[in-house]
Coordinates of C-alpha atoms in Angstrom, one line a residue:
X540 CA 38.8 -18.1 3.8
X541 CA 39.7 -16.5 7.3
X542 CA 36.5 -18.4 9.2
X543 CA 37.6 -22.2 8.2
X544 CA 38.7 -22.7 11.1
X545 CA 35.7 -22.1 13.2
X546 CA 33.3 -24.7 11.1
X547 CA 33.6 -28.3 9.8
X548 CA 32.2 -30.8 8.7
X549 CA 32.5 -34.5 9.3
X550 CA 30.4 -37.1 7.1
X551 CA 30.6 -41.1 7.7
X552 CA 29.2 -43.3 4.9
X553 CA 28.8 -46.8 5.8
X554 CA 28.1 -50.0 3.7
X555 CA 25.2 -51.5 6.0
X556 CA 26.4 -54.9 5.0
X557 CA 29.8 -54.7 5.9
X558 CA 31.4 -54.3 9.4
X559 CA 33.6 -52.0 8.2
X560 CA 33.5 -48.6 8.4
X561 CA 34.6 -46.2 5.5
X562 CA 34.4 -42.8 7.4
X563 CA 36.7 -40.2 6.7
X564 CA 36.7 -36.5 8.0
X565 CA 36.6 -33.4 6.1
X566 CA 37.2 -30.1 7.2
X567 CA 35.4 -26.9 5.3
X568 CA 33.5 -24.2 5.3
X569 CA 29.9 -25.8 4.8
X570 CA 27.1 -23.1 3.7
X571 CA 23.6 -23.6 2.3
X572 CA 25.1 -24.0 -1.6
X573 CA 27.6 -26.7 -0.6
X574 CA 25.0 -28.7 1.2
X575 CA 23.5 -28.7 -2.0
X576 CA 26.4 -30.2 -4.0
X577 CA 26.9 -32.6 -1.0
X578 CA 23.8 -34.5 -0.8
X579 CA 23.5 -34.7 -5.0
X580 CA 26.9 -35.9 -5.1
X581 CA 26.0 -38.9 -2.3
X582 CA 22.9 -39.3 -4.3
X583 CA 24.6 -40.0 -7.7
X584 CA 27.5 -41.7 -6.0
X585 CA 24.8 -44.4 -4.9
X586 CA 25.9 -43.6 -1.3
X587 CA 24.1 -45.9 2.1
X588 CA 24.4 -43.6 4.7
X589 CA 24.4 -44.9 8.2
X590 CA 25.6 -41.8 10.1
X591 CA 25.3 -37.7 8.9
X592 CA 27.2 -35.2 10.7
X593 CA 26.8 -31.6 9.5
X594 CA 27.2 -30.2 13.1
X595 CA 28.9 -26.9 14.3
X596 CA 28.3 -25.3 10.5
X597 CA 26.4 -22.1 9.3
X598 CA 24.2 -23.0 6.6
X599 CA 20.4 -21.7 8.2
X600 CA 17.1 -22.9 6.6
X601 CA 18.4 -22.7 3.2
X602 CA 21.1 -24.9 4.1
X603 CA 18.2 -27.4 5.4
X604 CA 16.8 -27.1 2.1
X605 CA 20.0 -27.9 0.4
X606 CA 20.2 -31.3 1.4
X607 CA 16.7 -31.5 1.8
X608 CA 16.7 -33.6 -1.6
X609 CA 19.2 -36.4 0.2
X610 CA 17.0 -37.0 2.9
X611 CA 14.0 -37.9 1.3
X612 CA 16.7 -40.0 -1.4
X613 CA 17.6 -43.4 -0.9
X614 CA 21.0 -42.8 0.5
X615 CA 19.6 -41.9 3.6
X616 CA 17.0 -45.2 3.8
X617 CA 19.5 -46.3 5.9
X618 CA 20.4 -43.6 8.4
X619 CA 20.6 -44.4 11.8
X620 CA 22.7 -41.3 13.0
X621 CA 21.6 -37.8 11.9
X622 CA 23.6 -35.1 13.8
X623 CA 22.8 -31.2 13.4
X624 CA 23.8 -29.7 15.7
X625 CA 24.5 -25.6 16.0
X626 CA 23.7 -25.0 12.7
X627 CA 21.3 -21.7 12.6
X628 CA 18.1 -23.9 11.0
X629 CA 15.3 -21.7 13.1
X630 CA 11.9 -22.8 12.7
X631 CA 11.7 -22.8 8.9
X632 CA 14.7 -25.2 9.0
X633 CA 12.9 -27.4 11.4
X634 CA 10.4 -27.6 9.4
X635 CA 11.8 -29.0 6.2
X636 CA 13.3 -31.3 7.7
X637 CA 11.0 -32.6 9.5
X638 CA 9.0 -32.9 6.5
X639 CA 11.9 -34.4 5.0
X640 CA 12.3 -37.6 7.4
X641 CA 8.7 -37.6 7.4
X642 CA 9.1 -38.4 3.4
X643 CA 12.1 -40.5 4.2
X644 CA 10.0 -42.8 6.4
X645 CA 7.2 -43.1 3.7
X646 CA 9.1 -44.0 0.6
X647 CA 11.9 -46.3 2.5
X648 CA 8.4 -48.0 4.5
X649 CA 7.4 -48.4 0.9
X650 CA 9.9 -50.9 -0.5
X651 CA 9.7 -52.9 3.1
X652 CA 12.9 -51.6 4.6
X653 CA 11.8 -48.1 7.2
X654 CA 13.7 -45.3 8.1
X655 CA 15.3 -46.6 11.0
X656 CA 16.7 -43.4 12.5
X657 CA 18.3 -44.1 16.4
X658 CA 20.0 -41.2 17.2
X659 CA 19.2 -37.8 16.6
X660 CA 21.0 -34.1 17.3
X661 CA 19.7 -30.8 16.7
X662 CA 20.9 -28.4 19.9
X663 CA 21.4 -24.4 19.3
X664 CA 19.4 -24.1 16.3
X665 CA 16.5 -21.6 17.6
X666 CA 13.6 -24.5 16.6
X667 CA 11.2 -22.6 18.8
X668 CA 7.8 -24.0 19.7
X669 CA 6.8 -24.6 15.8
X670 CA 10.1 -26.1 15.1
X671 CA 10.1 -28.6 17.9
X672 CA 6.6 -29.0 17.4
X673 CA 7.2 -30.3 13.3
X674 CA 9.7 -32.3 14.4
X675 CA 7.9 -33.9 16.9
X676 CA 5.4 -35.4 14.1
X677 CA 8.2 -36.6 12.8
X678 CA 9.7 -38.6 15.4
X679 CA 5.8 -39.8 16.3
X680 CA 6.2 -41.6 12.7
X681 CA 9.6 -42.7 12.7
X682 CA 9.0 -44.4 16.5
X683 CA 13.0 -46.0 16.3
X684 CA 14.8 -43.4 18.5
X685 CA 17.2 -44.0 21.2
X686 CA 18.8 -40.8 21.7
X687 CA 17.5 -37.0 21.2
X688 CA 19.5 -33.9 21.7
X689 CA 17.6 -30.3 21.5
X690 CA 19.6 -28.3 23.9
X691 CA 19.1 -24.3 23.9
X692 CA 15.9 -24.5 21.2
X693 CA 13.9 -21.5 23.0
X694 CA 11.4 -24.5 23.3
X695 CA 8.8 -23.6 25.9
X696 CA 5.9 -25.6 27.4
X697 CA 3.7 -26.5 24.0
X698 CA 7.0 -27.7 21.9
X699 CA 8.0 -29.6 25.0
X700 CA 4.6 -31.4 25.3
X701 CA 4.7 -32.2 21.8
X702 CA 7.9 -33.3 21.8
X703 CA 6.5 -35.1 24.9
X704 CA 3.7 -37.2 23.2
X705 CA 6.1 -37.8 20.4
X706 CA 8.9 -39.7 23.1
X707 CA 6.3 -41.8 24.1
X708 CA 5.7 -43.7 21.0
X709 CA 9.5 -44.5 20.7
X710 CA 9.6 -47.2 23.3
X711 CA 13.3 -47.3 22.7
X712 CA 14.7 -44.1 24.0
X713 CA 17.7 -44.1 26.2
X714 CA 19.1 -40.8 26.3
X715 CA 16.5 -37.5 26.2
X716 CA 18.8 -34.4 26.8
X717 CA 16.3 -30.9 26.2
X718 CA 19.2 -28.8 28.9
X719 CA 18.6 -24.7 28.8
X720 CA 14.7 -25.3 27.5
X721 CA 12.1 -23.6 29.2
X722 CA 9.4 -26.4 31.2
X723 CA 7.5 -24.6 33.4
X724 CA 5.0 -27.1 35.1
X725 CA 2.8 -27.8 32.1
X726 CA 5.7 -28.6 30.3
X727 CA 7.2 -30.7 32.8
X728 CA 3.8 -32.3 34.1
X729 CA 3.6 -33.7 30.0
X730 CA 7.1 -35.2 29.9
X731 CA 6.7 -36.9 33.6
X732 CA 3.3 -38.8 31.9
X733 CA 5.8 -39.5 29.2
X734 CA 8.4 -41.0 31.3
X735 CA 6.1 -43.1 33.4
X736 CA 6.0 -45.2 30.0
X737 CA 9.7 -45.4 29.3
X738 CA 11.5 -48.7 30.6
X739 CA 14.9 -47.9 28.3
X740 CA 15.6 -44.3 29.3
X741 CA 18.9 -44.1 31.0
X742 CA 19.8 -40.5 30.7
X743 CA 17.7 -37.8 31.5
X744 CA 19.2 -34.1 30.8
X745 CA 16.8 -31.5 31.5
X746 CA 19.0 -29.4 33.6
X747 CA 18.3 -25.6 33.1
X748 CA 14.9 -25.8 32.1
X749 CA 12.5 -24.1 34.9
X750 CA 11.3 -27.3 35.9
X751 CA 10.6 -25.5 39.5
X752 CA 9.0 -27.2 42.3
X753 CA 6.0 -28.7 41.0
X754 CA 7.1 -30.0 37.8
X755 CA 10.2 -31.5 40.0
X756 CA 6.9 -33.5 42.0
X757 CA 6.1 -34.6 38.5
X758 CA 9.1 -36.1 38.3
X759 CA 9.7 -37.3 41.5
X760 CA 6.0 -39.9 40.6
X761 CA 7.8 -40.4 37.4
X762 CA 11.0 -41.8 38.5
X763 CA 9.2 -43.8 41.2
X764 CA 7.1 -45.3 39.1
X765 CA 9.2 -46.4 36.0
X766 CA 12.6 -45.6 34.9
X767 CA 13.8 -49.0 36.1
X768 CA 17.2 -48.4 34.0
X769 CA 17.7 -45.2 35.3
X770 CA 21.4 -44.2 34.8
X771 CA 21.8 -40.1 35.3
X772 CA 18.9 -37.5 36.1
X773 CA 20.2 -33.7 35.7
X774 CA 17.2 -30.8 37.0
X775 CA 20.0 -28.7 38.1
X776 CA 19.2 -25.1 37.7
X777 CA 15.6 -25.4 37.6
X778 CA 14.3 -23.6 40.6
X779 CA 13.9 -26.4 42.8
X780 CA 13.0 -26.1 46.4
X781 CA 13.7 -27.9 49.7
X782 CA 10.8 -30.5 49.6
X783 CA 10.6 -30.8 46.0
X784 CA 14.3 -32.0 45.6
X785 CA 14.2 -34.4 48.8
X786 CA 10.8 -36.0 47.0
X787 CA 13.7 -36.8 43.6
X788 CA 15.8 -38.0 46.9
X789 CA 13.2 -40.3 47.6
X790 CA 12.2 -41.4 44.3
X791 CA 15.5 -42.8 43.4
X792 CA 15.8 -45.5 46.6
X793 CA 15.2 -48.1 44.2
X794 CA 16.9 -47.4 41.0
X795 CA 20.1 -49.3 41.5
X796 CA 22.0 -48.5 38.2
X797 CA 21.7 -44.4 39.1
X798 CA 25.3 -42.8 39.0
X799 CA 24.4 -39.4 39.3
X800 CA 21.5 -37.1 40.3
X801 CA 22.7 -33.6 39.9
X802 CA 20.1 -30.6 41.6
X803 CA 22.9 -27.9 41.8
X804 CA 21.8 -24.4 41.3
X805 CA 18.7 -25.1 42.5
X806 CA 16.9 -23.1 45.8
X807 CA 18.1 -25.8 48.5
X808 CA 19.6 -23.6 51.4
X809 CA 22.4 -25.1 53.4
X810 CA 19.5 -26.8 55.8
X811 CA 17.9 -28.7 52.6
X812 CA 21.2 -29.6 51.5
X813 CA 22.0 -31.4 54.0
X814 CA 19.0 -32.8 54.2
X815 CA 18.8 -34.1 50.8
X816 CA 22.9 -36.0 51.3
X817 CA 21.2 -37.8 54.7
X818 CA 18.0 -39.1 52.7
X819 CA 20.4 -40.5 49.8
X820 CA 23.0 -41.7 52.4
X821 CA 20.2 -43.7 54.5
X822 CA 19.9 -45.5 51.3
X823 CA 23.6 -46.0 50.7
X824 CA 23.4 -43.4 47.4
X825 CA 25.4 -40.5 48.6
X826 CA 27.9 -41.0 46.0
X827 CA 25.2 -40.3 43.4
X828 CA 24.7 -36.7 44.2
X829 CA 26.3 -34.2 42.2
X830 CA 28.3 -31.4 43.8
X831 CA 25.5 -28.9 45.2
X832 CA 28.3 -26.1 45.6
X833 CA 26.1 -23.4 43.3
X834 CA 22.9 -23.8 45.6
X835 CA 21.1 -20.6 45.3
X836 CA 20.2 -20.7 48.8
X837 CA 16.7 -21.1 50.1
X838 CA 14.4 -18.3 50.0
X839 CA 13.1 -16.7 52.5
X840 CA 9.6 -16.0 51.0
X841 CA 7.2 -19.1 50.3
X842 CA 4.9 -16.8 47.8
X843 CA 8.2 -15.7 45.6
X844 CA 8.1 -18.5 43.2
X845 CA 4.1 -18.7 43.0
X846 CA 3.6 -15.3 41.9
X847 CA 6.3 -15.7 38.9
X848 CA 4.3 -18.8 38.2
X849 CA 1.0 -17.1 38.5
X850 CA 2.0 -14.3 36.2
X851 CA 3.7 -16.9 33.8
X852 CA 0.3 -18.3 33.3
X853 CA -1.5 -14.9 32.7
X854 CA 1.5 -14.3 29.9
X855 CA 0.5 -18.0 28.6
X856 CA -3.5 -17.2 28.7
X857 CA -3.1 -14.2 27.3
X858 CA -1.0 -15.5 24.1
X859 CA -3.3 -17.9 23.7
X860 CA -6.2 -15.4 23.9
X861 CA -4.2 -13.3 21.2
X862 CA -4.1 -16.8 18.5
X863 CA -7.2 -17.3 19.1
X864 CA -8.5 -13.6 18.3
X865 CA -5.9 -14.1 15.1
X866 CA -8.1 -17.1 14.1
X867 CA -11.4 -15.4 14.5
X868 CA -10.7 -11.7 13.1
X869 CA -9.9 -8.8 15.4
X870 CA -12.4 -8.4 18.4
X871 CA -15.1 -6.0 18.1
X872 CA -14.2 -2.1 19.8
X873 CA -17.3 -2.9 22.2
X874 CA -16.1 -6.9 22.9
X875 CA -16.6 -7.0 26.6
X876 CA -16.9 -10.4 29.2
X877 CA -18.6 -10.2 32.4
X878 CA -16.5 -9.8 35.9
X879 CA -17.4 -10.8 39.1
X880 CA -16.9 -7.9 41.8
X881 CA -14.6 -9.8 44.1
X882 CA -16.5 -7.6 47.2
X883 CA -19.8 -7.8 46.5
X884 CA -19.8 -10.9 44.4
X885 CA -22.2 -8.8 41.5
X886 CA -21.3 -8.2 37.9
X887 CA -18.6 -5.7 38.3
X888 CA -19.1 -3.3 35.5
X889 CA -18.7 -4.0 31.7
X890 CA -15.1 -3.8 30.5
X891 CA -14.5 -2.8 27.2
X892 CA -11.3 -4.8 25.4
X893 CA -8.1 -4.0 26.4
X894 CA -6.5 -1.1 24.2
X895 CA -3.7 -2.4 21.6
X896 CA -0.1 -2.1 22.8
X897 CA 1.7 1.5 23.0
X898 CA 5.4 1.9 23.0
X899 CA 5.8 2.1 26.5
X900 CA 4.5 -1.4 26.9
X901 CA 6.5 -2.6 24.3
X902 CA 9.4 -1.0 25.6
X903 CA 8.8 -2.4 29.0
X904 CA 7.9 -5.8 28.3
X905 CA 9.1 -6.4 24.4
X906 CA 7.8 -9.1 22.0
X907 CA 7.1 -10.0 18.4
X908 CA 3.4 -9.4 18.8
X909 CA 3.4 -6.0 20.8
X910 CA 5.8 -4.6 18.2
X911 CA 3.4 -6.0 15.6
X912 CA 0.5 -4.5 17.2
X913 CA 2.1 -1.3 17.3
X914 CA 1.3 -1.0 13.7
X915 CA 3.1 0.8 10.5
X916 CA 3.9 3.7 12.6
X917 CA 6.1 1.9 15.1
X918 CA 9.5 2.6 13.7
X919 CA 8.6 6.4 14.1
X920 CA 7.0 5.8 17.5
X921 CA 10.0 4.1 18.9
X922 CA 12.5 6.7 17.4
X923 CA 10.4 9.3 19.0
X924 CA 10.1 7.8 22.0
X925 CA 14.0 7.9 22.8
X926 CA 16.7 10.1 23.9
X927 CA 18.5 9.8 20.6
X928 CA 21.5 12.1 22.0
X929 CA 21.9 9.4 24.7
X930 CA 23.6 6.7 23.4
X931 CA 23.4 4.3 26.5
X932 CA 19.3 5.1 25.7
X933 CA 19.8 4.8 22.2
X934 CA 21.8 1.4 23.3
X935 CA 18.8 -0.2 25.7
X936 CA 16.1 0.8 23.0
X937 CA 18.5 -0.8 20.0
X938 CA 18.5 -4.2 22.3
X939 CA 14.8 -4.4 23.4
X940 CA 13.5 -3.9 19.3
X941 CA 16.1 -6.8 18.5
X942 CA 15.3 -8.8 21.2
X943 CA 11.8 -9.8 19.4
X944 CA 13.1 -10.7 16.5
X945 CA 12.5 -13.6 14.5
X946 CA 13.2 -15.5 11.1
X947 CA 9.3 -15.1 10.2
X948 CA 9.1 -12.3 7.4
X949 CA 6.5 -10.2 9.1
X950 CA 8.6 -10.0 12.3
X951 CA 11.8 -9.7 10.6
X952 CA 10.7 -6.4 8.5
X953 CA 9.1 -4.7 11.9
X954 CA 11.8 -5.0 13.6
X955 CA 14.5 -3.9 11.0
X956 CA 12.0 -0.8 9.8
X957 CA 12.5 -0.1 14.0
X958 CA 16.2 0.0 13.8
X959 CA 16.6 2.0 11.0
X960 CA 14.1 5.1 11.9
X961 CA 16.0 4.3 15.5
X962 CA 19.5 4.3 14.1
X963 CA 19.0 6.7 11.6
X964 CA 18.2 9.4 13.7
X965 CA 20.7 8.7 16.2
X966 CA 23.6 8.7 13.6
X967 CA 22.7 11.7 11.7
X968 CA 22.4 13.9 14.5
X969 CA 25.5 15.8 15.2
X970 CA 25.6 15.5 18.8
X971 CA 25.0 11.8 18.7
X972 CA 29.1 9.8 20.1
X973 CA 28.7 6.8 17.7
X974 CA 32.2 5.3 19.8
X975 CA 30.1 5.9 23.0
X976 CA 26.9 4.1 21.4
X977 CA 29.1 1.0 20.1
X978 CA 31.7 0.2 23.0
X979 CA 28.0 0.4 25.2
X980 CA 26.2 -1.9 22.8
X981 CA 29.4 -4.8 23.2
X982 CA 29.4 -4.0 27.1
X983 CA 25.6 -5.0 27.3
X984 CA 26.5 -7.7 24.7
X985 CA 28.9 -9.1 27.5
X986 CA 31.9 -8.9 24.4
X987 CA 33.6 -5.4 26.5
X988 CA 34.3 -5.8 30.2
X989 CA 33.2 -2.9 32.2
X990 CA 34.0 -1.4 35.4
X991 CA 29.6 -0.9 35.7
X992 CA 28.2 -3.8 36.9
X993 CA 26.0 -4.6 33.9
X994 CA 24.2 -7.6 33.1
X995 CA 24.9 -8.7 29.6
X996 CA 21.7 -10.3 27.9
X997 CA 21.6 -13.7 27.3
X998 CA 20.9 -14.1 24.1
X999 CA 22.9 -12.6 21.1
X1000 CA 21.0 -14.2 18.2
X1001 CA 18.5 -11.2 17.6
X1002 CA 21.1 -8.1 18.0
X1003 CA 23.2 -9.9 15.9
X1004 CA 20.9 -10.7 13.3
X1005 CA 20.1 -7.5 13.4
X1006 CA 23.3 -5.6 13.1
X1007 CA 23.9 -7.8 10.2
X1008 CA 21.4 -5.7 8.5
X1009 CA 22.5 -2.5 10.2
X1010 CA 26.0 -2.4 8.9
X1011 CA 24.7 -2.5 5.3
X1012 CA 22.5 0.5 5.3
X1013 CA 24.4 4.1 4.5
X1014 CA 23.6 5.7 7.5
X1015 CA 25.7 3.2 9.5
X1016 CA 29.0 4.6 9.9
X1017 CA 31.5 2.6 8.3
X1018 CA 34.4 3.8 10.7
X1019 CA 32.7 1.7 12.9
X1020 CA 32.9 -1.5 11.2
X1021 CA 36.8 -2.5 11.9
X1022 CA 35.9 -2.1 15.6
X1023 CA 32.9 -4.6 15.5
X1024 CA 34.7 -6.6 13.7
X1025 CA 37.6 -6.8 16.2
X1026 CA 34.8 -8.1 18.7
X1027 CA 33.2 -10.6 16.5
X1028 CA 36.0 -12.4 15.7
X1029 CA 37.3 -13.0 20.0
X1030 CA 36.4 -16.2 21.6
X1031 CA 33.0 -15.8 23.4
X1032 CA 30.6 -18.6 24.8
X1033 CA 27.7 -16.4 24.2
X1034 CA 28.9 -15.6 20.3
X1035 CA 29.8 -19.2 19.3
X1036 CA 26.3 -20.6 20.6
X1037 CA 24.7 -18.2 17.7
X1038 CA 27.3 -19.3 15.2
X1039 CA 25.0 -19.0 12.2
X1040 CA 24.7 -14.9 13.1
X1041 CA 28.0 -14.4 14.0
X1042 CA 29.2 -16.2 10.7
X1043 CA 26.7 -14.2 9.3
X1044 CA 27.7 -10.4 10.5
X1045 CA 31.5 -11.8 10.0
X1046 CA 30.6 -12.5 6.4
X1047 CA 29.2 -8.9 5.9
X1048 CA 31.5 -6.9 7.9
X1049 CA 34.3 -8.3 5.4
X1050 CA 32.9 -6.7 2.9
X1051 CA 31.8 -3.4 4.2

């Protein structure tokens, strides 16, 4: 099997009453059927597990459900370690096994000996906000931890507040690492409250995760006021300014057992650098701070930062808005709400409710629920909205319809039924440089170097979730497929964080 050696797997089984350890690895190509056949042969082999690792494996939410059975067996009563990390679960995968140690918890609390579980690890698996959000419940049950790990989840500020409230009823915690999660200040204001109540926590990772300058305050009362075992505290690349880092400065004066404190990449400037090495050196902590050598430099606005703040809320009010109007039915055509005339101070006059997305919008400013809004028409809208006989065109509007997609069914089907009108009407059409459209598709996947200066997107889990489909249909050409291939199979950062889809597309573009 040619992709063995870019998966493993390595499972430790442990008698609990022995010192000894009986842990062996094995290395194999672990998908959703064998993760079945693993967990019912630990089952029937009366197995204690103290430790699972199924890390770095592509077995997605049907893989979850494959072993779903072991976790809630009494093989895993006694698992302290439980490590899934990069393994493509998505929300749905989350889920079940969230429900699953929820289970675990009940029937081991039954016979008087609980779940115990210290450590858990669960980074690059797309949990999302629903993901995070189930598993939280389950840690607020379990209340044992020591050590989470849920790096690169897409978890923004309502999974992290869950997650949040859920830390704080494991009294235990000494390691919290959410890195490349997006805060914001909600976010960050929730886990500060959190932290105030920790006295364990040693390591705190949540570098990367647009903590910005008042969720760094947040901390800073945090850190000041608890955390007396503070070991390491990373908010780099978090869009920190000046004051807001040399308030962390100050926060840390007492905490004697700190080793590092790393704000790199953060919005300093060469003055607040300095600044912020003199506050920790008056208290004899220089050596503590990290190398600051990425500093974004300061900026030279004040109001930058508060309008993206300002206009991150009106996104966040507005998807809330858009649940709530999916809970209540659709609005009424002559909804309205009173506005104040900011001149005159009177009722401005009535507004009717805003009209429903058009393509343009979602072209602009793409998401799940604009495409979904669009309607049954929207594969024809978007094909008819773009230059088909352009394939850098063709290439922007194939990354913007993939860019929304998701592993819920409703989402999934829109945006495939876009791809295929889309790509459909590119490919037939005579005119149309397939070679073109594919070597500028890997450029803008950041998988082709290109003398443009293009910024590849950050993300590669949705296009290539969705090519996987595309190189199945007939109208793909299958000349294509041993170039793509080619690609797929290089070393890349950006392609072996979405393992589960690359392993995926690799899979399928074997067989085409």
């Amino acid at each position: 099997m040619p992709l063995e050696r870019h998966v493993h797997r390595e499972a430790a089984v442990r008698d609990p009453a022995s010192s000894a350890s009986a842990s062996s690895g094995v290395h194999c190509l672990l998908v959703s059927r064998h993760t079945t056949s693993l967990g019912e042969g630990l089952i029937t082999a009366g197995a204690q597990l103290v430790e699972l690792d199924l890390s770095d494996n592509a077995f997605g939410p049907d893989g979850v459900r494959g072993f779903e059975a072991l976790l809630k067996s009494s093989a895993c009563f006694t698992l302290h370690e439980l490590k899934l990390n990069n393994c493509g679960m998505g929300i749905g995968g989350g889920k079940i096994l969230a429900a699953a140690l929820t289970e675990c918890h009940r029937k081991s609390s039954a016979q008087g000996k609980p779940l115990g579980l210290k450590v858990f690890v669960a980074g690059r698996n797309r949990l999302e906000n629903d993901g995070a959000t189930a598993l939280a419940e389950a840690f607020g049950i379990i209340g044992t931890l020591e050590e989470v790990h849920m790096p690169q989840n897409g978890i923004n500020h309502p999974g992290v507040t869950a997650l949040a409230q859920a830390f704080a009823i494991n009294p235990l915690l000494r390691v919290i690492n959410l890195n490349d999660n997006t805060f914001t200040e909600k976010g960050a204001v929730a886990m500060a409250k959190t932290l105030k109540t920790l006295r364990q926590v040693e390591v705190i990772n949540f570098g990367d995760c647009l903590v910005r300058s008042k969720g760094a305050v947040a901390m800073s009362e945090a850190v000041r006021g608890g955390l007396p075992k503070l070991k390491e505290l990373n908010l780099s690349f978090c869009e920190i300014k000046r004051d807001a880092a040399l308030a962390l400065a100050e926060a840390v004066a007492d905490k004697s057992e700190l080793e590092k404190l790393d704000l790199n990449g953060n919005t300093l400037g060469a003055e607040g650098c300095e600044q912020l090495q003199e506050v920790l050196d008056g208290f004899r902590m220089a050596k503590v701070l990290a190398s600051l050598s990425d500093d974004e430099g300061e900026e030279e606005e004040e109001e930058e930062e508060e309008e993206e703040e300002e206009g991150e809320d009106e996104e966040e009010e507005e998807e809330e808005e858009e649940e709530a109007q999916q809970g209540q039915g659709e609005p009424s055509p002559t909804a309205s709400r009173k506005i104040l005339d900011p001149d005159s101070g009177e009722p401005a006059p009535v507004l009717s409710a805003p009209p429903p997305a058009d393509v343009s919008t979602f072209l602009a400013f793409p998401s799940p629920e604009k495409l979904l809004r669009l309607g049954p028409k929207s594969p024809v809208l978007i094909a008819q909205q773009t230059d088909t006989s352009d394939p850098e065109k063709v290439v922007s509007a194939f990354l913007k319809v993939s860019s929304v997609f998701k592993d819920e069914a409703t989402v999934r089907t829109a945006v495939q039924d876009a791809v295929d009108a889309l790509m459909k009407k590119a490919f037939s059409s005579p005119s149309f440089n397939s070679n073109a459209f594919l070597t500028r598709l890997l450029i803008h996947m950041g998988l082709l170097k290109s003398e443009d200066k293009i910024k590849a997107i950050a993300n590669l889990y949705g296009p290539l979730m969705v090519l996987n489909h595309m190189v199945q249909q007939d109208y793909f050409p299958k000349a294509l497929a041993p170039l793509l291939l080619a690609f797929m199979t290089k070393p890349n950062g950006a392609l072996e964080s979405c393992s589960f889809a690359r392993h995926n597309l690799l899979q399928t573009l074997h067989k085409v």
